XYZ file of C-alpha atoms in Angstrom:
737
model
C 0.320 -32.302 8.191
C 3.501 -34.018 7.042
C 6.615 -34.108 9.176
C 8.479 -32.379 6.361
C 6.163 -29.401 6.543
C 6.396 -29.198 10.329
C 10.176 -29.220 10.236
C 10.087 -26.053 8.201
C 7.941 -23.987 10.479
C 9.864 -20.959 11.800
C 12.205 -21.845 14.642
C 13.077 -19.451 17.445
C 14.819 -16.295 16.273
C 18.077 -15.381 17.933
C 17.107 -11.697 17.844
C 13.442 -11.701 18.694
C 10.785 -13.841 20.244
C 9.344 -16.552 18.030
C 6.880 -15.538 15.351
C 3.519 -15.501 17.023
C 1.053 -17.401 14.915
C -2.184 -19.261 15.494
C -3.914 -22.521 14.673
C -7.262 -23.996 13.848
C -8.331 -27.369 15.127
C -10.308 -28.269 12.037
C -8.320 -31.192 10.673
C -8.547 -30.222 7.024
C -7.454 -26.660 7.767
C -4.295 -27.179 9.744
C -1.780 -26.552 6.976
C -0.701 -22.944 6.948
C -2.052 -21.864 10.337
C 0.510 -21.438 13.057
C 0.155 -21.850 16.759
C 1.750 -19.645 19.405
C 4.577 -21.367 21.313
C 5.338 -23.785 18.476
C 8.687 -25.171 19.595
C 11.730 -26.765 18.054
C 11.662 -29.789 20.365
C 8.220 -30.856 19.200
C 9.240 -30.432 15.582
C 12.461 -32.344 16.078
C 10.488 -35.234 17.551
C 8.104 -35.255 14.616
C 5.180 -34.272 16.816
C 2.521 -32.067 15.271
C 2.175 -29.219 17.798
C -1.205 -28.344 16.316
C -2.807 -31.651 17.259
C -3.510 -30.498 20.810
C -5.087 -27.204 19.755
C -8.609 -26.922 21.142
C -9.799 -23.758 19.424
C -12.723 -24.315 17.078
C -13.508 -22.605 13.819
C -17.014 -21.176 13.793
C -16.617 -20.034 10.218
C -13.772 -18.907 7.974
C -13.443 -15.588 9.794
C -13.848 -16.520 13.438
C -12.096 -19.021 15.711
C -13.145 -19.217 19.370
C -11.017 -20.690 22.130
C -12.481 -22.378 25.234
C -11.414 -19.393 27.370
C -13.568 -17.150 25.141
C -10.617 -15.599 23.369
C -11.397 -14.749 19.774
C -9.095 -15.174 16.791
C -10.177 -13.172 13.768
C -8.693 -14.088 10.422
C -7.526 -11.216 8.241
C -6.738 -11.870 4.578
C -5.310 -8.411 3.899
C -1.693 -7.571 4.728
C -0.529 -5.356 7.580
C 2.289 -3.008 6.616
C 1.862 -0.235 9.142
C -1.385 1.153 7.780
C -3.556 -0.384 10.521
C -5.850 -2.516 8.368
C -5.304 -5.477 10.675
C -6.995 -3.630 13.546
C -9.626 -1.926 11.393
C -10.781 -5.151 9.769
C -10.838 -6.900 13.149
C -13.048 -4.085 14.445
C -15.481 -4.687 11.609
C -15.711 -8.408 12.304
C -15.936 -7.867 16.076
C -18.697 -5.296 15.629
C -21.017 -7.834 14.056
C -19.747 -10.714 16.191
C -20.694 -8.847 19.402
C -17.600 -10.164 21.170
C -15.373 -8.712 23.867
C -12.793 -6.577 22.061
C -10.304 -7.111 24.877
C -10.194 -10.808 23.954
C -9.547 -10.342 20.226
C -6.386 -11.353 18.371
C -5.757 -11.963 14.679
C -4.079 -14.351 12.282
C -3.442 -14.556 8.562
C -5.075 -17.318 6.541
C -2.861 -18.561 3.732
C -3.667 -18.107 0.046
C -3.220 -21.851 -0.434
C -5.985 -22.553 2.051
C -8.148 -19.914 0.456
C -7.675 -21.538 -2.935
C -8.559 -24.942 -1.482
C -11.713 -23.451 0.062
C -12.876 -21.754 -3.147
C -11.474 -18.350 -2.125
C -13.629 -18.119 0.965
C -11.627 -15.090 2.199
C -11.936 -13.277 -1.105
C -9.280 -10.855 -2.316
C -5.916 -10.941 -0.511
C -4.576 -7.874 -2.326
C -3.688 -4.951 -0.064
C -3.199 -1.829 -2.133
C -5.180 1.027 -3.596
C -6.506 1.694 -0.082
C -8.707 -1.378 -0.529
C -7.918 -3.034 2.791
C -11.005 -1.677 4.516
C -13.233 -0.553 1.692
C -12.762 -3.715 -0.363
C -13.573 -5.984 2.576
C -16.328 -4.057 4.346
C -19.229 -6.293 3.411
C -17.692 -9.758 3.497
C -15.814 -9.375 6.790
C -18.840 -7.897 8.552
C -21.016 -10.679 7.177
C -18.450 -13.173 8.427
C -18.713 -11.738 11.934
C -22.509 -11.575 11.796
C -22.801 -15.153 10.552
C -20.549 -16.410 13.349
C -22.666 -14.542 15.919
C -25.851 -16.075 14.535
C -24.358 -19.577 14.672
C -23.106 -19.151 18.243
C -26.452 -17.824 19.404
C -28.292 -20.635 17.626
C -26.056 -23.179 19.348
C -26.940 -21.690 22.738
C -30.661 -21.609 21.907
C -30.532 -25.240 20.808
C -28.805 -26.188 24.049
C -31.549 -24.464 26.063
C -34.370 -25.552 23.717
C -35.584 -21.968 23.351
C -36.221 -19.790 20.297
C -33.058 -17.969 19.249
C -35.108 -14.786 18.955
C -35.449 -14.808 22.757
C -31.672 -14.726 23.215
C -29.396 -11.712 23.373
C -25.637 -11.336 23.353
C -23.196 -8.777 24.690
C -19.403 -9.062 24.661
C -19.543 -12.767 23.937
C -22.007 -13.612 26.706
C -25.302 -15.064 25.474
C -28.350 -14.589 27.704
C -31.912 -15.907 27.869
C -33.783 -13.466 30.084
C -36.873 -15.601 30.659
C -34.919 -18.499 32.164
C -32.105 -16.311 33.522
C -29.533 -18.522 31.850
C -26.247 -17.360 30.370
C -23.385 -18.960 28.541
C -20.325 -17.798 26.656
C -19.095 -18.171 23.121
C -16.316 -20.472 24.276
C -18.807 -22.938 25.737
C -20.992 -23.263 22.645
C -18.414 -22.839 19.873
C -17.973 -26.589 19.302
C -21.698 -26.968 18.713
C -21.845 -23.805 16.624
C -19.089 -25.023 14.336
C -21.306 -27.956 13.292
C -24.172 -25.731 12.155
C -24.776 -24.683 8.572
C -23.644 -21.133 8.026
C -26.606 -18.790 7.417
C -27.004 -17.033 4.095
C -29.641 -14.479 5.092
C -27.478 -12.051 7.047
C -28.597 -8.633 8.190
C -25.855 -6.216 9.165
C -26.130 -3.682 11.974
C -27.337 -0.171 11.312
C -24.386 2.261 11.564
C -26.189 4.115 14.355
C -25.846 0.986 16.494
C -22.113 0.537 15.997
C -20.197 0.192 19.250
C -16.746 -0.856 17.959
C -16.613 0.579 14.446
C -15.900 4.283 14.742
C -14.063 3.992 18.059
C -10.495 5.152 18.706
C -9.148 1.731 19.652
C -5.467 0.959 20.107
C -3.902 -1.088 17.346
C -3.582 -4.797 17.969
C -0.007 -4.978 16.664
C 1.503 -2.078 18.585
C 2.771 -3.977 21.623
C 4.646 -6.615 19.640
C 6.233 -3.934 17.465
C 7.338 -1.777 20.369
C 8.700 -4.693 22.417
C 10.535 -6.277 19.480
C 8.418 -9.442 19.471
C 7.183 -8.761 15.953
C 9.203 -10.773 13.455
C 9.605 -9.428 9.952
C 10.735 -11.379 6.926
C 14.358 -10.405 7.424
C 14.255 -11.839 10.977
C 12.858 -15.241 10.042
C 14.934 -18.324 10.821
C 14.329 -21.944 9.831
C 16.317 -25.050 10.754
C 19.223 -25.570 8.365
C 18.620 -22.270 6.617
C 21.175 -20.668 4.307
C 21.256 -17.057 3.150
C 21.328 -15.514 -0.311
C 22.452 -12.125 -1.604
C 21.486 -11.154 -5.144
C 22.568 -8.717 -7.842
C 20.631 -8.228 -11.058
C 21.695 -6.364 -14.142
C 21.902 -2.663 -13.184
C 20.309 -1.868 -16.551
C 16.778 -3.170 -16.962
C 16.839 -5.524 -19.934
C 20.552 -6.228 -19.533
C 22.071 -9.690 -19.153
C 24.976 -11.506 -17.521
C 27.942 -11.638 -19.871
C 30.390 -13.534 -17.675
C 31.121 -14.453 -14.032
C 34.485 -15.270 -12.482
C 33.626 -16.985 -9.177
C 36.850 -18.889 -8.481
C 38.075 -16.630 -5.691
C 34.653 -16.111 -4.137
C 33.953 -19.842 -3.809
C 37.020 -20.158 -1.558
C 35.661 -17.677 0.977
C 34.535 -18.962 4.384
C 30.858 -19.904 4.528
C 30.201 -19.485 0.802
C 28.232 -22.449 -0.550
C 27.348 -21.625 -4.139
C 27.304 -18.990 -6.847
C 24.114 -19.261 -8.901
C 22.286 -17.605 -11.735
C 18.546 -16.940 -11.826
C 17.463 -16.343 -15.367
C 19.889 -14.515 -17.590
C 20.144 -11.328 -15.537
C 20.599 -12.209 -11.838
C 23.658 -13.443 -9.935
C 23.299 -15.028 -6.488
C 25.752 -15.942 -3.751
C 24.532 -18.428 -1.127
C 26.370 -18.608 2.205
C 25.852 -19.561 5.815
C 25.235 -15.907 6.796
C 23.829 -13.073 4.757
C 26.809 -10.820 5.406
C 29.177 -13.433 4.038
C 26.920 -13.833 1.018
C 26.718 -10.074 0.511
C 30.443 -9.339 0.834
C 31.256 -12.264 -1.446
C 28.793 -10.918 -4.017
C 30.448 -7.499 -3.816
C 33.807 -9.146 -4.559
C 32.451 -11.273 -7.405
C 33.749 -10.386 -10.855
C 30.667 -9.877 -13.039
C 30.630 -8.530 -16.578
C 27.268 -7.253 -17.819
C 25.829 -6.902 -21.282
C 23.777 -3.707 -20.952
C 21.992 -4.151 -24.260
C 20.255 -1.253 -26.060
C 19.128 0.409 -22.819
C 22.680 1.114 -21.704
C 22.690 4.518 -23.377
C 19.351 5.758 -22.001
C 19.227 8.707 -19.573
C 16.699 10.870 -17.753
C 17.340 13.551 -20.370
C 16.410 11.192 -23.191
C 13.278 10.177 -21.274
C 12.313 13.834 -20.918
C 12.602 14.446 -24.666
C 10.365 11.483 -25.444
C 7.739 12.696 -23.000
C 7.991 16.266 -24.239
C 7.229 15.104 -27.767
C 4.162 13.319 -26.446
C 2.666 16.583 -25.187
C 1.726 17.585 -28.735
C 1.452 14.145 -30.353
C -1.741 13.014 -32.060
C -1.748 9.497 -30.587
C -3.578 10.238 -27.329
C -6.402 8.402 -25.582
C -9.193 10.420 -23.999
C -9.897 9.950 -20.302
C -12.497 12.680 -19.728
C -14.140 15.190 -22.021
C -16.935 17.749 -21.986
C -17.788 19.618 -25.172
C -15.055 20.794 -27.540
C -12.356 22.252 -25.295
C -9.719 22.811 -28.035
C -12.230 24.844 -30.048
C -13.289 26.841 -27.011
C -9.661 27.636 -26.202
C -8.888 28.545 -29.819
C -11.676 31.131 -29.739
C -10.923 32.434 -26.256
C -9.991 36.029 -25.544
C -7.012 34.874 -23.522
C -5.030 31.684 -23.076
C -2.943 30.377 -20.158
C -0.558 27.462 -20.601
C 1.868 25.571 -18.354
C 3.883 22.345 -18.449
C 4.464 20.330 -15.272
C 6.434 17.117 -14.743
C 6.942 14.377 -12.157
C 10.029 12.144 -11.726
C 10.694 8.486 -11.111
C 10.698 7.674 -7.378
C 11.571 4.580 -5.360
C 9.329 3.137 -2.653
C 12.310 2.988 -0.266
C 10.619 0.617 2.195
C 12.517 0.417 5.472
C 12.601 -3.368 5.079
C 14.209 -4.264 1.757
C 12.790 -7.006 -0.458
C 13.210 -10.471 0.996
C 11.701 -13.944 0.986
C 12.502 -17.355 2.440
C 11.943 -20.422 0.258
C 12.088 -24.172 0.634
C 11.699 -26.127 -2.602
C 11.433 -29.868 -3.056
C 10.142 -31.797 -6.073
C 6.902 -32.291 -4.147
C 6.306 -28.899 -2.522
C 7.399 -25.269 -2.505
C 6.863 -23.087 0.563
C 7.559 -19.370 0.790
C 7.614 -17.130 3.859
C 7.534 -13.465 2.972
C 6.138 -9.979 3.466
C 3.731 -9.460 0.563
C 0.870 -7.128 -0.252
C -0.845 -9.803 -2.286
C -0.706 -13.343 -0.988
C -2.622 -14.762 -3.945
C -0.329 -13.121 -6.503
C 2.669 -14.377 -4.518
C 1.211 -17.905 -4.582
C 0.660 -17.717 -8.335
C 4.226 -16.469 -8.851
C 5.528 -19.243 -6.590
C 3.686 -21.902 -8.558
C 4.911 -20.570 -11.889
C 8.533 -20.169 -10.789
C 8.644 -23.488 -8.931
C 7.219 -25.568 -11.755
C 4.702 -27.094 -9.360
C 0.893 -26.933 -9.282
C -0.521 -24.268 -6.982
C -1.963 -27.008 -4.761
C 1.613 -28.095 -3.990
C 2.722 -24.589 -3.044
C 2.058 -22.342 -0.071
C 2.794 -18.781 0.950
C 2.994 -17.755 4.609
C 2.486 -14.037 5.037
C 4.516 -12.006 7.517
C 3.918 -8.395 8.557
C 5.578 -6.000 6.128
C 8.255 -3.503 7.056
C 6.653 -1.062 4.641
C 4.942 -1.731 1.335
C 3.657 1.433 -0.384
C 2.798 -0.672 -3.442
C 6.260 -2.211 -3.931
C 5.355 -5.515 -2.315
C 2.343 -5.929 -4.552
C 4.819 -6.911 -7.275
C 6.168 -10.462 -7.420
C 9.561 -10.062 -9.090
C 11.413 -10.676 -5.830
C 9.264 -13.740 -5.106
C 10.228 -15.287 -8.435
C 13.924 -14.658 -7.816
C 13.730 -16.266 -4.363
C 11.955 -19.343 -5.716
C 14.491 -19.535 -8.538
C 17.236 -19.736 -5.910
C 15.423 -22.306 -3.786
C 14.763 -24.513 -6.795
C 18.515 -24.827 -7.363
C 19.101 -25.972 -3.774
C 16.375 -28.581 -3.148
C 15.391 -29.311 0.432
C 17.333 -26.389 1.926
C 15.540 -23.309 3.237
C 17.079 -20.220 1.610
C 16.513 -16.704 2.915
C 17.068 -14.119 0.200
C 17.616 -10.497 1.261
C 18.235 -7.607 -1.107
C 20.785 -5.036 -0.046
C 19.602 -1.422 0.095
C 21.593 -0.746 -3.055
C 19.903 -3.613 -4.893
C 16.520 -2.470 -3.613
C 17.160 1.017 -5.032
C 18.456 -0.285 -8.356
C 15.710 -2.863 -8.920
C 12.620 -0.941 -7.850
C 9.258 -0.691 -9.549
C 9.252 3.064 -9.780
C 6.646 5.793 -9.562
C 5.796 6.469 -13.226
C 7.422 9.445 -14.907
C 5.040 11.886 -16.649
C 4.714 15.381 -18.035
C 1.491 17.358 -18.317
C 0.642 20.270 -20.574
C -2.365 22.285 -19.419
C -4.095 25.020 -21.345
C -7.009 27.181 -20.242
C -9.100 29.512 -22.341
C -10.563 32.639 -20.699
C -13.261 35.002 -21.893
C -12.949 38.780 -21.661
C -14.218 38.639 -18.061
C -11.581 36.144 -16.981
C -13.999 33.214 -16.799
C -12.757 29.801 -17.912
C -14.220 28.696 -21.250
C -12.200 25.500 -21.677
C -9.427 23.421 -20.137
C -7.205 20.769 -21.695
C -4.782 18.456 -19.904
C -2.405 16.357 -21.995
C -0.532 13.777 -19.935
C 2.507 12.223 -21.573
C 4.252 9.352 -19.860
C 4.262 5.897 -18.421
C 1.381 3.509 -17.931
C 1.611 1.250 -14.901
C -0.972 -1.170 -16.238
C 0.908 -1.561 -19.520
C 3.772 -2.975 -17.457
C 2.020 -4.957 -14.708
C -1.418 -5.849 -16.131
C -1.474 -5.283 -19.905
C -4.687 -7.279 -20.147
C -6.423 -4.345 -18.445
C -5.469 -1.907 -21.204
C -8.531 -1.358 -23.380
C -8.193 0.353 -26.761
C -4.872 1.782 -25.639
C -6.333 3.310 -22.477
C -4.934 2.892 -18.988
C -7.759 4.130 -16.718
C -5.388 4.433 -13.744
C -3.583 7.290 -15.508
C -6.628 9.525 -15.006
C -6.971 9.229 -11.232
C -8.490 12.410 -9.824
C -9.468 13.596 -13.312
C -12.449 11.363 -14.041
C -15.979 12.478 -14.787
C -18.283 12.852 -11.744
C -18.761 9.508 -10.040
C -17.751 7.365 -7.070
C -14.061 7.047 -7.958
C -11.340 9.646 -8.562
C -13.586 12.338 -10.026
C -12.215 15.761 -10.910
C -14.201 17.898 -8.457
C -14.531 20.922 -10.768
C -17.040 21.782 -13.483
C -15.660 23.445 -16.621
C -17.744 24.551 -19.625
C -15.514 22.391 -21.828
C -12.829 19.908 -20.854
C -10.419 17.474 -22.468
C -8.100 15.195 -20.491
C -6.051 12.740 -22.558
C -2.914 10.608 -22.366
C -0.079 9.953 -24.804
C 1.424 6.705 -23.540
C 5.212 6.698 -23.483
C 6.942 3.819 -21.682
C 10.684 4.102 -20.934
C 12.581 0.937 -20.017
C 12.542 1.668 -16.255
C 9.629 -0.438 -14.956
C 6.814 1.470 -13.231
C 4.853 0.231 -10.256
C 2.050 1.234 -7.938
C 3.533 3.816 -5.553
C 1.508 5.118 -2.612
C -1.115 7.450 -4.091
C -0.236 6.209 -7.603
C -1.227 8.713 -10.336
C -3.355 10.786 -7.994
C -0.097 12.303 -6.719
C 1.051 14.058 -9.859
C -2.458 14.681 -11.194
C -3.314 16.657 -8.045
C -0.075 18.625 -8.379
C -0.807 19.373 -12.029
C -4.436 20.397 -11.638
C -4.218 22.150 -8.277
C -1.110 24.061 -9.333
C -2.769 25.146 -12.564
C -5.975 26.204 -10.805
C -3.785 28.439 -8.652
C -2.109 29.800 -11.781
C -5.503 30.677 -13.237
C -6.533 32.340 -9.979
C -3.369 34.449 -9.971
C -3.673 35.341 -13.664
C -7.296 36.447 -13.208
C -6.670 38.161 -9.866
C -9.029 35.850 -7.992
C -8.561 34.354 -4.544
C -7.598 30.666 -4.955
C -10.296 29.543 -2.519
C -12.965 31.697 -4.138
C -12.141 30.344 -7.613
C -12.277 26.774 -6.381
C -15.600 27.317 -4.658
C -17.018 28.793 -7.867
C -15.923 25.735 -9.858
C -17.121 23.243 -7.201
C -20.785 24.151 -6.777
C -21.829 20.851 -8.383
C -19.387 18.814 -6.286
C -20.631 19.080 -2.687
C -18.369 16.451 -1.122
C -15.246 17.930 -2.700
C -16.366 21.347 -1.541
C -17.123 20.144 1.990
C -13.552 18.999 2.682
C -12.142 22.172 1.155
C -14.427 24.343 3.271
C -13.507 22.327 6.357
C -9.779 23.066 6.018
C -10.451 26.715 5.180
C -12.528 27.097 8.309
C -10.042 25.296 10.566
C -7.052 27.250 9.286
C -8.906 30.546 9.565
C -8.594 31.326 5.878
C -10.834 34.376 6.171
C -8.267 35.966 8.487
C -4.699 37.021 7.647
C -1.995 34.408 8.241
C 0.681 35.207 10.843
C 3.333 37.640 9.650
C 5.657 36.007 7.128
C 3.450 32.943 6.755
C 1.676 32.108 3.485
C -1.053 29.609 2.623
C -1.687 27.169 -0.174
C -4.704 24.990 -0.918
C -5.285 21.682 -2.668
C -8.105 19.179 -2.993
C -8.741 15.930 -4.842
C -10.761 12.746 -4.804
C -9.364 9.256 -5.128
C -9.562 5.728 -3.755
C -13.168 6.430 -2.824
C -12.417 9.401 -0.528
C -12.505 13.182 -0.690
C -9.498 15.061 0.673
C -8.254 18.641 0.972
C -5.375 20.442 2.635
C -4.168 23.907 3.485
C -0.443 24.374 4.076
C 1.139 27.268 5.933
C 4.762 27.986 5.020
C 7.427 30.639 5.267
C 10.517 31.143 3.120
C 13.492 33.060 4.481
C 15.485 35.609 2.475
C 18.101 32.879 2.011
C 15.476 30.599 0.480
C 15.025 28.249 3.440
C 11.562 26.699 3.432
C 9.706 26.097 6.672
C 6.404 24.221 6.560
C 4.661 25.270 9.754
C 1.484 23.236 9.590
C -0.886 21.443 7.267
C -4.578 21.207 8.014
C -6.111 18.229 6.221
C -9.711 17.094 5.841
C -10.795 13.610 4.806
C -14.238 12.272 4.042
C -13.915 8.505 3.743
C -17.618 7.906 4.313
C -17.504 5.543 7.278
C -14.599 6.063 9.670
C -13.634 2.716 11.202
C -10.950 3.968 13.596
C -10.484 7.763 13.815
C -7.180 7.388 15.650
C -5.787 5.280 12.858
C -7.112 7.663 10.198
C -5.220 10.497 11.862
C -2.061 8.389 11.920
C -2.490 7.528 8.241
C -2.960 11.171 7.249
C 0.155 12.163 9.185
C 2.131 9.244 7.791
C 1.042 9.951 4.227
C 2.237 13.538 4.602
C 5.636 12.298 5.800
C 5.822 10.152 2.671
C 4.393 12.762 0.315
C 6.466 15.678 1.585
C 9.647 13.611 1.522
C 8.949 12.875 -2.136
C 8.140 16.515 -2.916
C 11.148 17.979 -1.146
C 13.949 15.501 -1.783
C 13.231 12.343 -3.759
C 14.046 11.747 -7.399
C 15.454 8.733 -9.214
C 17.544 9.688 -12.217
C 18.955 7.482 -14.952
C 22.430 7.602 -16.470
C 23.786 4.960 -18.869
C 20.564 3.056 -18.367
C 21.133 2.766 -14.612
C 19.360 4.260 -11.621
C 21.910 6.646 -10.103
C 20.631 6.712 -6.516
C 21.833 3.889 -4.289
C 20.911 4.602 -0.651
C 19.417 7.186 1.691
C 22.520 9.365 1.332
C 21.407 10.339 -2.185
C 17.720 9.505 -1.773
C 16.863 11.201 1.538
C 13.562 10.925 3.357
C 11.644 13.414 5.490
C 13.338 14.304 8.760
C 11.556 15.020 12.015
C 12.958 18.563 12.167
C 11.383 19.365 8.781
C 8.005 17.803 9.480
C 5.148 20.265 10.021
C 2.352 20.003 12.527
C -0.544 18.110 10.956
C -4.146 18.729 11.993
C -6.616 16.146 10.736
C -10.327 16.701 10.210
C -12.484 13.590 9.708
C -15.845 14.413 8.168
C -17.365 10.896 7.937
C -20.422 11.759 5.880
C -21.398 8.071 5.888
C -22.970 5.877 3.256
C -19.767 4.664 1.593
C -16.374 3.142 2.370
C -13.426 5.189 1.159
C -9.704 4.653 1.455
C -7.395 6.557 3.771
C -3.747 5.601 3.285
C -3.415 6.753 -0.319
C -5.750 9.665 -1.165
C -4.444 12.031 1.511
C -0.846 11.878 0.273
C -1.876 13.570 -2.971
C -2.744 16.965 -1.440
C 0.459 17.397 0.586
C 2.749 18.508 -2.252
C 0.346 20.798 -4.174
C -0.756 22.594 -1.010
C 2.896 23.299 -0.126
C 3.795 24.283 -3.695
C 0.901 26.730 -3.859
C 1.939 28.193 -0.509
C 5.501 28.590 -1.786
C 4.196 30.584 -4.736
C 2.212 32.785 -2.370
C 5.405 33.347 -0.351
C 7.907 33.843 -3.184
C 6.076 34.345 -6.475
C 7.998 31.313 -7.792
C 5.901 28.634 -9.461
C 7.465 25.186 -9.033
C 6.301 22.912 -11.834
C 8.711 19.999 -11.418
C 9.942 18.094 -8.389
C 11.775 17.610 -6.118
C 12.133 21.013 -4.502
C 15.817 20.371 -3.769
C 16.456 21.151 -7.454
C 15.115 24.694 -7.064
C 16.314 27.821 -5.327
C 13.704 29.678 -3.329
C 16.069 32.526 -2.560
C 14.488 35.924 -3.191
């Protein structure tokens, strides 16, 4: 490793302990791995602190230290969802190591690229952290175990089949000899990695499925965990940024004369034609100077756009002919046209910000030879690609060092903030620059939950039975904005989450005699992004609300109607039945309390919820409890699943009750938590989680459960008040009798 690279490793933070990172002793793999206790004195002297590391890499996933401590490499990002611990459990299960000796580290995307993507996909979103890594991480642990056992057998000159291992201790019963992983790891690392790998039968799992404490909890609770905003490098400067408040707008003029005279201010820069940057010795000086900077913007044609104009465009799409079919059975329009009775409703869903607690940030050092970026990202490989493109350097001359995220929810899967940071660093060669967005900039420059409307129509026969159902979705396509190459024949498949035909992903869960679900794509200028739960959120609200409307119109119990429509969908039905049983649905609710149901399937998992609410005569809503059931197939860590369900309900209920981003004069109107509030502890209901774990598949947890929070509450509100809420947030509605 070059001295230049070493000098830009994170130095001690003035606010927290130094970023704890790990190293590998394999000479060709040193770049990008970080060792605990890396110190400024060694760097200042030009000494490579990694040269004395004695840990050995068994394979890409497992590093063993001489004291038998195990370092497991995790390619996915940790942002509070617990994937770091869950993935480590999966590796440790097959490795047969002592869990008490396990720690983790991130490999870098640059190393992965150099090693032909040995760690696979780095993307952490769509609840793929566990389910997208299940096979390769377990095989990595199993392969390492096989190599370590073979090394011991070779040392003893005995058949490996005669050896056993438990908690990292290898035994040969016949000769009564034992050794540990730490003692044979050097020899194991020289062996060829096996290709014929047999994974353990789930019935033999001893670590997967256990309620183990998270590996990152202690550092987070003691303040040792360093986030991107805490990072410090020698000689680092700080940058505050402001982009055009109207997407598509440009800088017209800047008057920086007064600002450049302020203490600590180094430069005023532009990145592209729409972003102004102030660089200073501290971020606060940069931020206050930016606030004082005289900037004139050219809003362009989007400066007259508003939420009202968006709504009209989407409304027109509800009856437009240019729609792409996502799911169909028979001729639903014909069945509805000939029905004895017709029910129709229009629902809508607003733009919403991710509102991560940690705003967007990144630290960059650019030189003509190399560009390094330290940042919280949900996709290290995408961040590396963005770094290479923005820096003008080949990917092999760039590197991204991942840091735990202070919230992601899909926002940090985008790379816009990475490109801005690199654009700043490129204009100040050789100087580390830490860019932090203010909360106001974070709100203004989000990648927002897509805005949609949905028109649903049901045909009923003279007995009240459904003969056909149509769902026309009008609104934004995320893929059209972030991955247009994935649009096929005008179709964005992500739009139809939870509404697909029966299958392993996002299927509808109901059988109708005829069905038509289609999408009229309408893309306003506000950029959409993947937001926790993505399109499953509004699709569950639309469908589950409308199913309740049909039940009410036909005088059927909402649970009974759902059960009748779900006979061919046993896994959907199982989670719904589980919540009904737990909540005691067959018995009256407590006086003044009313219930609402919802179910859906997405991200590989089946979920359902029953909410219990009351509404006072003054219209004050109280959500007493939500019972939620999840079938994610294999449950890696039940404790973490419960935490994810509870956390997703905090996020989902906050969105349903309070959160909406509106547009006026082309600008997002909300600027901070004062006008974009989140869920408060006093308003949070009791959450009871049921984990079914039917086995045989790997489903997601963090995203599917959020989708049933809002519709269950909305259906309960109707039961309590007779008021059907078809657009969010609830703060825009009066529930007063």
